PDB file of C-alpha atoms in Angstrom:
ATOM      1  CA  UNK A 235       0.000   0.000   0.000  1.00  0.00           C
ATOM      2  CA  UNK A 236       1.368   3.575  -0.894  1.00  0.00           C
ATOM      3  CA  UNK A 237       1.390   6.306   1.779  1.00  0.00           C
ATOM      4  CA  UNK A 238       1.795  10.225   0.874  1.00  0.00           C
ATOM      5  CA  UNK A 239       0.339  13.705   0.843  1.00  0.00           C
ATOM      6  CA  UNK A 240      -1.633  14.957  -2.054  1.00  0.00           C
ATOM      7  CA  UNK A 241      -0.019  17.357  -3.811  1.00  0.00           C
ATOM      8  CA  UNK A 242      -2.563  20.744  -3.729  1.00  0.00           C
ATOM      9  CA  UNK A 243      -3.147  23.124  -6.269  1.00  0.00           C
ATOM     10  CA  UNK A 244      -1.940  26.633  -6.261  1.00  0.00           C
ATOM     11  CA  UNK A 245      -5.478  27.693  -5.340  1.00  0.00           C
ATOM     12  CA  UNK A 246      -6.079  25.357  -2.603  1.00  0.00           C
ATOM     13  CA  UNK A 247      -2.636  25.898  -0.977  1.00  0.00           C
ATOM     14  CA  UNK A 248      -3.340  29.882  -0.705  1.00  0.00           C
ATOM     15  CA  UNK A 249      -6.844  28.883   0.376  1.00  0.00           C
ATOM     16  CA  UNK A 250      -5.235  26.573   3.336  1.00  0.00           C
ATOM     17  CA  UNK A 251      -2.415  28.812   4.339  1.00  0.00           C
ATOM     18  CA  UNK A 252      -4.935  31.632   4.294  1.00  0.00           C
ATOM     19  CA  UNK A 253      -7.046  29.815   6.401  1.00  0.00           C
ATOM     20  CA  UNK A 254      -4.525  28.196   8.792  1.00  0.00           C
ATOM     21  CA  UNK A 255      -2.622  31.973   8.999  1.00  0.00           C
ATOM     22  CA  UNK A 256      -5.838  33.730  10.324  1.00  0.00           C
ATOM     23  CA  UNK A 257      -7.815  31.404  12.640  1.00  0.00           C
ATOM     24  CA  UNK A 258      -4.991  28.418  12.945  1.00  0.00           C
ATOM     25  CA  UNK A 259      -7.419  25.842  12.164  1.00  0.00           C
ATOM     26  CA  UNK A 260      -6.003  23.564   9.441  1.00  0.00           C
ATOM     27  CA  UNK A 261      -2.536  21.576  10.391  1.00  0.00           C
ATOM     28  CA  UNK A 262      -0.116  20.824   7.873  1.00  0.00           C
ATOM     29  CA  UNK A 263       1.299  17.229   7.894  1.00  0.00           C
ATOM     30  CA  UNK A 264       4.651  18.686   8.791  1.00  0.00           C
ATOM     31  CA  UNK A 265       3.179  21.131  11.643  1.00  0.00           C
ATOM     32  CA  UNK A 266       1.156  17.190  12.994  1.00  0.00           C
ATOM     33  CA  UNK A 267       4.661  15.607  12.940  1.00  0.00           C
ATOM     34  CA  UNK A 268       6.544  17.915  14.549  1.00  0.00           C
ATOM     35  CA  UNK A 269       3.788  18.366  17.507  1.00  0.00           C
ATOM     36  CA  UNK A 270       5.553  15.235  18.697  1.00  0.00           C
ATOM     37  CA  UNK A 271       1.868  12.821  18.482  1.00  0.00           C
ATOM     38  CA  UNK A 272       2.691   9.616  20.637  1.00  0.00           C
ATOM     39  CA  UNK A 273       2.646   6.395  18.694  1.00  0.00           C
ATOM     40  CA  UNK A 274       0.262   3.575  19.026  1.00  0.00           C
ATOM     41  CA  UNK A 275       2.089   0.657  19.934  1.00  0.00           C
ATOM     42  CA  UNK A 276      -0.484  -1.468  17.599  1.00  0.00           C
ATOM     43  CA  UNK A 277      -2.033   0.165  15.462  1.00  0.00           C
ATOM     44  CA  UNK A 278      -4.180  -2.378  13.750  1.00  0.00           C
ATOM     45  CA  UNK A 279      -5.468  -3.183  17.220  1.00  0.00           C
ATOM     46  CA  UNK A 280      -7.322  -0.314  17.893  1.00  0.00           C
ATOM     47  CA  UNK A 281      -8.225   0.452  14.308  1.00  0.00           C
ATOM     48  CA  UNK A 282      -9.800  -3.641  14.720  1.00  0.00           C
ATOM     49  CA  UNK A 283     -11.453  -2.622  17.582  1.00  0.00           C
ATOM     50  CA  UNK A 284     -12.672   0.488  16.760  1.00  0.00           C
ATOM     51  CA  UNK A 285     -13.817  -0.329  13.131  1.00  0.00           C
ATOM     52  CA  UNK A 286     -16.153  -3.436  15.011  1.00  0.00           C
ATOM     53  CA  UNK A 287     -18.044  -1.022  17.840  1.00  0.00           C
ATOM     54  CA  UNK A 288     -18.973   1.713  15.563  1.00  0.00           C
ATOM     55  CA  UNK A 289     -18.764   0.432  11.855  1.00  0.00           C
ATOM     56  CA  UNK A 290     -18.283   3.354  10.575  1.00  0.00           C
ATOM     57  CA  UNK A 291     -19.071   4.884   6.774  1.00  0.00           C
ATOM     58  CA  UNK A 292     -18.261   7.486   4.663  1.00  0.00           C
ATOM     59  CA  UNK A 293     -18.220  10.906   6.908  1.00  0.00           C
ATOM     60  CA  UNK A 294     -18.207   9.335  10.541  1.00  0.00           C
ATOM     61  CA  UNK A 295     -15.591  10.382  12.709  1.00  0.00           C
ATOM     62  CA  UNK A 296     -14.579   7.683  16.097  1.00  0.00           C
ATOM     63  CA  UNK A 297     -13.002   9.718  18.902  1.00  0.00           C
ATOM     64  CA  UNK A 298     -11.590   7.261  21.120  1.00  0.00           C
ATOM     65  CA  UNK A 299     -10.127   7.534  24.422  1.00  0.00           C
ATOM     66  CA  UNK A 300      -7.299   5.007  25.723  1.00  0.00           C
ATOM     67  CA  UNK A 301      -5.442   4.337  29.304  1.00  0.00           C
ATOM     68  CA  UNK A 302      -2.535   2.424  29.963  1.00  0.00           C
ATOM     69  CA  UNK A 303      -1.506  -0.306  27.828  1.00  0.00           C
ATOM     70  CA  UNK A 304      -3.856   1.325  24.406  1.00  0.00           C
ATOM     71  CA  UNK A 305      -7.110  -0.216  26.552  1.00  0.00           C
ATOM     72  CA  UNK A 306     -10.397   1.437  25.508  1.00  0.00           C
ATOM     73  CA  UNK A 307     -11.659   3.675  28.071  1.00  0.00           C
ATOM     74  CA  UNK A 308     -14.530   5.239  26.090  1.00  0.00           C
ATOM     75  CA  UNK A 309     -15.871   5.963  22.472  1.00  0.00           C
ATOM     76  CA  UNK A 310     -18.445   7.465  20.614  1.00  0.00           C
ATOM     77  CA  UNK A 311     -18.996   8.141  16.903  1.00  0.00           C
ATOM     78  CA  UNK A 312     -20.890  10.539  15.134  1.00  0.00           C
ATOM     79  CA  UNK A 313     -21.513  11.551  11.525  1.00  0.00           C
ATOM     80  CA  UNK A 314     -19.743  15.229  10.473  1.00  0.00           C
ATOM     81  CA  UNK A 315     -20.451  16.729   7.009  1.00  0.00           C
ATOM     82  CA  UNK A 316     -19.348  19.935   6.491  1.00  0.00           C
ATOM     83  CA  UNK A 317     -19.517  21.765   3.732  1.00  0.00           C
ATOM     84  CA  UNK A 318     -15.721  23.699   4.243  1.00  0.00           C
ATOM     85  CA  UNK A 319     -13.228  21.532   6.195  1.00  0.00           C
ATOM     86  CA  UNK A 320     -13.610  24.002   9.391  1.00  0.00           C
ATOM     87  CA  UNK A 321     -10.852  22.596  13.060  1.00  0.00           C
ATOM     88  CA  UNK A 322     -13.163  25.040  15.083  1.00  0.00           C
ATOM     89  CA  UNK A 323     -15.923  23.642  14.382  1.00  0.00           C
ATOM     90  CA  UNK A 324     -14.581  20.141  14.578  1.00  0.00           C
ATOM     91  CA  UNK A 325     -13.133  20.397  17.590  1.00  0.00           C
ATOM     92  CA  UNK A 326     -16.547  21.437  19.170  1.00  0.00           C
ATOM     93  CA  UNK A 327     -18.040  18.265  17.722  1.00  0.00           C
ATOM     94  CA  UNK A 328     -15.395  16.179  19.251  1.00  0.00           C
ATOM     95  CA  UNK A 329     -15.043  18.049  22.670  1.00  0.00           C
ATOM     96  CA  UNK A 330     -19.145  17.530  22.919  1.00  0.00           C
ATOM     97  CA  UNK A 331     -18.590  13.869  22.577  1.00  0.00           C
ATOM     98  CA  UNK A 332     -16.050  13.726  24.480  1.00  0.00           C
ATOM     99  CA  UNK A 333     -17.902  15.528  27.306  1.00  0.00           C
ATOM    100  CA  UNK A 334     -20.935  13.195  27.037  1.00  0.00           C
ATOM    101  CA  UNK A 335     -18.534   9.674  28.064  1.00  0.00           C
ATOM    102  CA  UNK A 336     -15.633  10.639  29.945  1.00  0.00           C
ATOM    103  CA  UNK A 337     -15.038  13.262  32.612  1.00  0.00           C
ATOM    104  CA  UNK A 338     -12.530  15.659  32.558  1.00  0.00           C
ATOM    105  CA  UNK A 339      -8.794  15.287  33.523  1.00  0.00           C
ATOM    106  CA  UNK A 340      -7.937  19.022  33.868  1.00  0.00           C
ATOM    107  CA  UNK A 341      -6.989  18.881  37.583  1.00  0.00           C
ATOM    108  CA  UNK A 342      -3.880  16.647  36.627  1.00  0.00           C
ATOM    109  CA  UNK A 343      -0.844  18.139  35.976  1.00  0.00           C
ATOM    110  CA  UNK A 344       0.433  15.684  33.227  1.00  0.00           C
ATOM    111  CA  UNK A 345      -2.495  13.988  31.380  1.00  0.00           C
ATOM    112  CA  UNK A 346      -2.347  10.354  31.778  1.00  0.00           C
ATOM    113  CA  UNK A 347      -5.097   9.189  29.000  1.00  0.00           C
ATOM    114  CA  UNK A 348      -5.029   9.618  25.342  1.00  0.00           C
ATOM    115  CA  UNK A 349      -7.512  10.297  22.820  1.00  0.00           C
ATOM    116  CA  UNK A 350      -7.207   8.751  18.962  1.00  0.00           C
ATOM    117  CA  UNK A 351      -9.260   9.814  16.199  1.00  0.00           C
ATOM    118  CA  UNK A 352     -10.284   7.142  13.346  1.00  0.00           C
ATOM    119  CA  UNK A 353     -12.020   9.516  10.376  1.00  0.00           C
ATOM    120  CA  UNK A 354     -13.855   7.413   7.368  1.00  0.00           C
ATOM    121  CA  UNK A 355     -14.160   9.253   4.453  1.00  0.00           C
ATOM    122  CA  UNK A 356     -13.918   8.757   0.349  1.00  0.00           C
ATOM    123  CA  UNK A 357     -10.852   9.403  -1.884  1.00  0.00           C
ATOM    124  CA  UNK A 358      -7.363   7.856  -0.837  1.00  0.00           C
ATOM    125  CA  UNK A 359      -5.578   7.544   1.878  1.00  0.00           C
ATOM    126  CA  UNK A 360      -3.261  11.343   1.047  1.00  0.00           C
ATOM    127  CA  UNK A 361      -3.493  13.666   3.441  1.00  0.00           C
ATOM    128  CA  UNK A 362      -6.361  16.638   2.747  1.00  0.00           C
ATOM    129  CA  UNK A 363      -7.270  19.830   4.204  1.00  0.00           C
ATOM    130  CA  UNK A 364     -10.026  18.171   5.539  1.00  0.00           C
ATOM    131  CA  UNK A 365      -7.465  15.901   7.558  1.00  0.00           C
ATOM    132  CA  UNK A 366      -5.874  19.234   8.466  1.00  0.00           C
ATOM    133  CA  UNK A 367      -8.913  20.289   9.956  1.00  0.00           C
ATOM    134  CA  UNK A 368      -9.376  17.242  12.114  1.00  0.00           C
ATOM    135  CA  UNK A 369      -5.844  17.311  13.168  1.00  0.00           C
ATOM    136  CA  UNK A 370      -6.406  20.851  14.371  1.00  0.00           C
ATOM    137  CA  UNK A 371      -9.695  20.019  16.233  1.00  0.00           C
ATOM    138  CA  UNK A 372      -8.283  17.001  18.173  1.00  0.00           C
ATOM    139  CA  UNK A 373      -5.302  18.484  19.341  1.00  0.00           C
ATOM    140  CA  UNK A 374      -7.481  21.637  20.653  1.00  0.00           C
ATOM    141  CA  UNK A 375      -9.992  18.853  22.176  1.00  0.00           C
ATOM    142  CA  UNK A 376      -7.524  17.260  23.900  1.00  0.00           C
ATOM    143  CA  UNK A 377      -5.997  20.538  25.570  1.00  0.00           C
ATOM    144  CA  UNK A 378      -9.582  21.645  26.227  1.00  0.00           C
ATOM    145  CA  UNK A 379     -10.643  17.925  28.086  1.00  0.00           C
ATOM    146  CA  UNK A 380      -7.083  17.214  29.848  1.00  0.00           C
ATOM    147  CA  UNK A 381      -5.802  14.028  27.005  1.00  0.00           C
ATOM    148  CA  UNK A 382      -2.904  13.680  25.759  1.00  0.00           C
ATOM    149  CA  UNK A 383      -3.409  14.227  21.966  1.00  0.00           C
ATOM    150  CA  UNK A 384      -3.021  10.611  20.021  1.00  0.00           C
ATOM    151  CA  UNK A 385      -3.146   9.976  16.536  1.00  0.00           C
ATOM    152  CA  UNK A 386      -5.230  11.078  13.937  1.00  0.00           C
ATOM    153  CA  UNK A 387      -6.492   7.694  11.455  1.00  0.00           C
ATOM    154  CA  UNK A 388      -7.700   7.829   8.326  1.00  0.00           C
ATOM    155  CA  UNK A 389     -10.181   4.904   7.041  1.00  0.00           C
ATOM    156  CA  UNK A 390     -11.027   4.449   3.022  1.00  0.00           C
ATOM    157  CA  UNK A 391     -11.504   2.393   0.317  1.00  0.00           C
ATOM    158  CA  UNK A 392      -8.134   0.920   0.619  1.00  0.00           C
ATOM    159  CA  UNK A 393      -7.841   0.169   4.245  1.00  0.00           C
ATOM    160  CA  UNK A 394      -6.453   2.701   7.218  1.00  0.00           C
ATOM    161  CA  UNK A 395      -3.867   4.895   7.481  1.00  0.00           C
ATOM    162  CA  UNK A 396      -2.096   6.118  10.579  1.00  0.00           C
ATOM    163  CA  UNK A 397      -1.156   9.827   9.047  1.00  0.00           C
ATOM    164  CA  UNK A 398       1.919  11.469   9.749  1.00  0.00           C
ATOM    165  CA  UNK A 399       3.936   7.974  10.641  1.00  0.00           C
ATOM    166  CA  UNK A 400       3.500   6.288   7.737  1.00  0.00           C
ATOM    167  CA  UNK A 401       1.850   3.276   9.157  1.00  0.00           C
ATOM    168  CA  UNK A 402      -1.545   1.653   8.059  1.00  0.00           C
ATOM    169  CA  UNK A 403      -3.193  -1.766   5.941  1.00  0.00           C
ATOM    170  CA  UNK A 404      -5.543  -2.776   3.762  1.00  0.00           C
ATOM    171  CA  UNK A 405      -8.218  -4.109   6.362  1.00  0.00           C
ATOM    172  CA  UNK A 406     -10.488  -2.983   7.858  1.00  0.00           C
ATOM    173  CA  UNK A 407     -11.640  -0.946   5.504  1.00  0.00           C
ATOM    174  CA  UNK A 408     -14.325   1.622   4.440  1.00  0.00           C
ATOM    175  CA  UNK A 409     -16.143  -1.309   2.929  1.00  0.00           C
ATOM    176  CA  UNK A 410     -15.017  -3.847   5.571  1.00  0.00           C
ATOM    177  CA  UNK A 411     -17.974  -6.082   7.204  1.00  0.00           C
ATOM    178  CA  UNK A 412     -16.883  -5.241  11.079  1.00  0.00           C
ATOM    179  CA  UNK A 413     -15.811  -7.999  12.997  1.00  0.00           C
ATOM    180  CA  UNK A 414     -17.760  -9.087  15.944  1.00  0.00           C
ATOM    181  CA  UNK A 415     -16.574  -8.129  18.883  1.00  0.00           C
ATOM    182  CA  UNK A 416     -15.893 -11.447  20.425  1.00  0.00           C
ATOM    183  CA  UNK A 417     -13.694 -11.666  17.637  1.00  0.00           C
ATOM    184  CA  UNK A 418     -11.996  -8.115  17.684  1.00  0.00           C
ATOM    185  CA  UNK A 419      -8.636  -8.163  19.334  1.00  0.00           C
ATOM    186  CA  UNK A 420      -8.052  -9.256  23.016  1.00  0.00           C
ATOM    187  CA  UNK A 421      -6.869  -5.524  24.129  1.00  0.00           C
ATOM    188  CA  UNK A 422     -10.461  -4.051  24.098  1.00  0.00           C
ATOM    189  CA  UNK A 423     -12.177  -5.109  26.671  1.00  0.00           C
ATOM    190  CA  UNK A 424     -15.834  -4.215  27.750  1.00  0.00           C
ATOM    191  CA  UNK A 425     -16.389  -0.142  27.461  1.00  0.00           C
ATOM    192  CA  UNK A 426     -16.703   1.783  30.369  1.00  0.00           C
ATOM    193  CA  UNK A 427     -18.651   4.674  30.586  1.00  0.00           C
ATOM    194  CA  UNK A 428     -18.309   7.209  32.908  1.00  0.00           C
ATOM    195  CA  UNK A 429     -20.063  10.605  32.918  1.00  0.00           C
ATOM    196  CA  UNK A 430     -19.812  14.257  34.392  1.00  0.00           C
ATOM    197  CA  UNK A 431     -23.606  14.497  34.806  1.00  0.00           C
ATOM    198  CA  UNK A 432     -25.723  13.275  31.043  1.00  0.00           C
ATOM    199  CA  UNK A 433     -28.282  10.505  31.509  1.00  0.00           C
ATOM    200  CA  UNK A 434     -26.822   7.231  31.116  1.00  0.00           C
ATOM    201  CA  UNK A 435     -29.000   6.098  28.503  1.00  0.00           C
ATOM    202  CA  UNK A 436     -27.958   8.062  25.885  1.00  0.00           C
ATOM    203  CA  UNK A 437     -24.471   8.277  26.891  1.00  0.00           C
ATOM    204  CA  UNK A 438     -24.589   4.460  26.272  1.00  0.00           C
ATOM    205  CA  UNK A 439     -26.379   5.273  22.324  1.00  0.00           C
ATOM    206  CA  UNK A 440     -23.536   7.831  21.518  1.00  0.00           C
ATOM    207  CA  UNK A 441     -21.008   5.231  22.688  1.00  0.00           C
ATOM    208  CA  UNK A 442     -22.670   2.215  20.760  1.00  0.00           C
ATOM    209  CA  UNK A 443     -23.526   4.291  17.480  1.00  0.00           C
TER     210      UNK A 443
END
């Protein structure tokens, strides 16, 4: 499988570094590598595990949050479609979900959790300014909810893509049949939700969706 960035065109590179220069919402691949992203120890775990909770399609973003040893703490999934690749308004659709599982970890000095993002969307697996913008609004969720910012995964046609490290496979997939979960990998074990104050009900539907 090929890894690489899409090479923009003139227009869309002014449009990006116009946009990124006056609200600092878009992240360049370079500017996500150099923010010094911790790396998943197995990637195809949590991409397994992930992939058979939510099964998600085209335009669903999985924000993920992981303790010690890359086990799942919480999830939730939700559809984003957007009609300009926008980090602030991203980032407020991940920091909502992220409010509705898991509290806060603020009060610690160092944070000791991390939160992964797993975006499905068409086209290939090259970076986009739609990445950009995702990269931006986890990085700004995780300062905002006390994670450590992890990394930012890409899911198409051709299989998943850890962006930034070069890392990814052909399955799952976009058009993958999700695994059960009895058969999803060992690491994942039952999801625990806990909550700052939302009815447990539909804590446990944005988790399961």
């Amino acid at each position: 499988m090929t890894f690489g960035f899409a090479p923009p065109s003139t227009t869309s590179l002014t449009m990006a570094t116009g946009r990124a220069s006056r609200h600092g919402r878009l992240l360049e691949p370079s500017e996500w590598t150099a923010s010094g992203v911790p790396l998943l120890r197995n990637p195809r775990e949590v991409v397994s595990g992930l992939h058979s909770r939510h099964s998600p399609g085209p335009s669903t973003a999985v924000i993920a949050v992981l303790g010690p040893e890359e086990r799942l703490v919480a999830s939730a999934s939700f559809v984003q479609r957007s009609t300009a690749a926008d980090g602030w308004e991203y980032r407020n659709a991940l920091l909502s979900r992220l409010r509705r599982v898991i509290p806060h970890d603020l009060r610690r000095r160092t944070p000791v959790r991390t939160a992964v993002l797993l975006f499905c969307r068409d086209g290939d697996e090259r970076w986009t300014e739609e990445d950009g913008a995702w990269m931006w609004g986890l990085r700004d969720a995780c300062t905002l909810h006390g994670l450590r910012c992890g990394a930012y995964i890409t899911l198409t046609r051709g299989g998943w893509q850890v962006l930034g490290e070069g890392r990814g496979g052909r399955s799952p997939s976009s058009e993958s049949r999700p695994e059960r979960l009895g058969e999803a990998p060992s690491e994942f074990g039952p999801l625990s939700l806990r909550s700052g104050g939302g009815a447990t009900e539909a804590l446990r539907r944005t988790a399961a969706r």
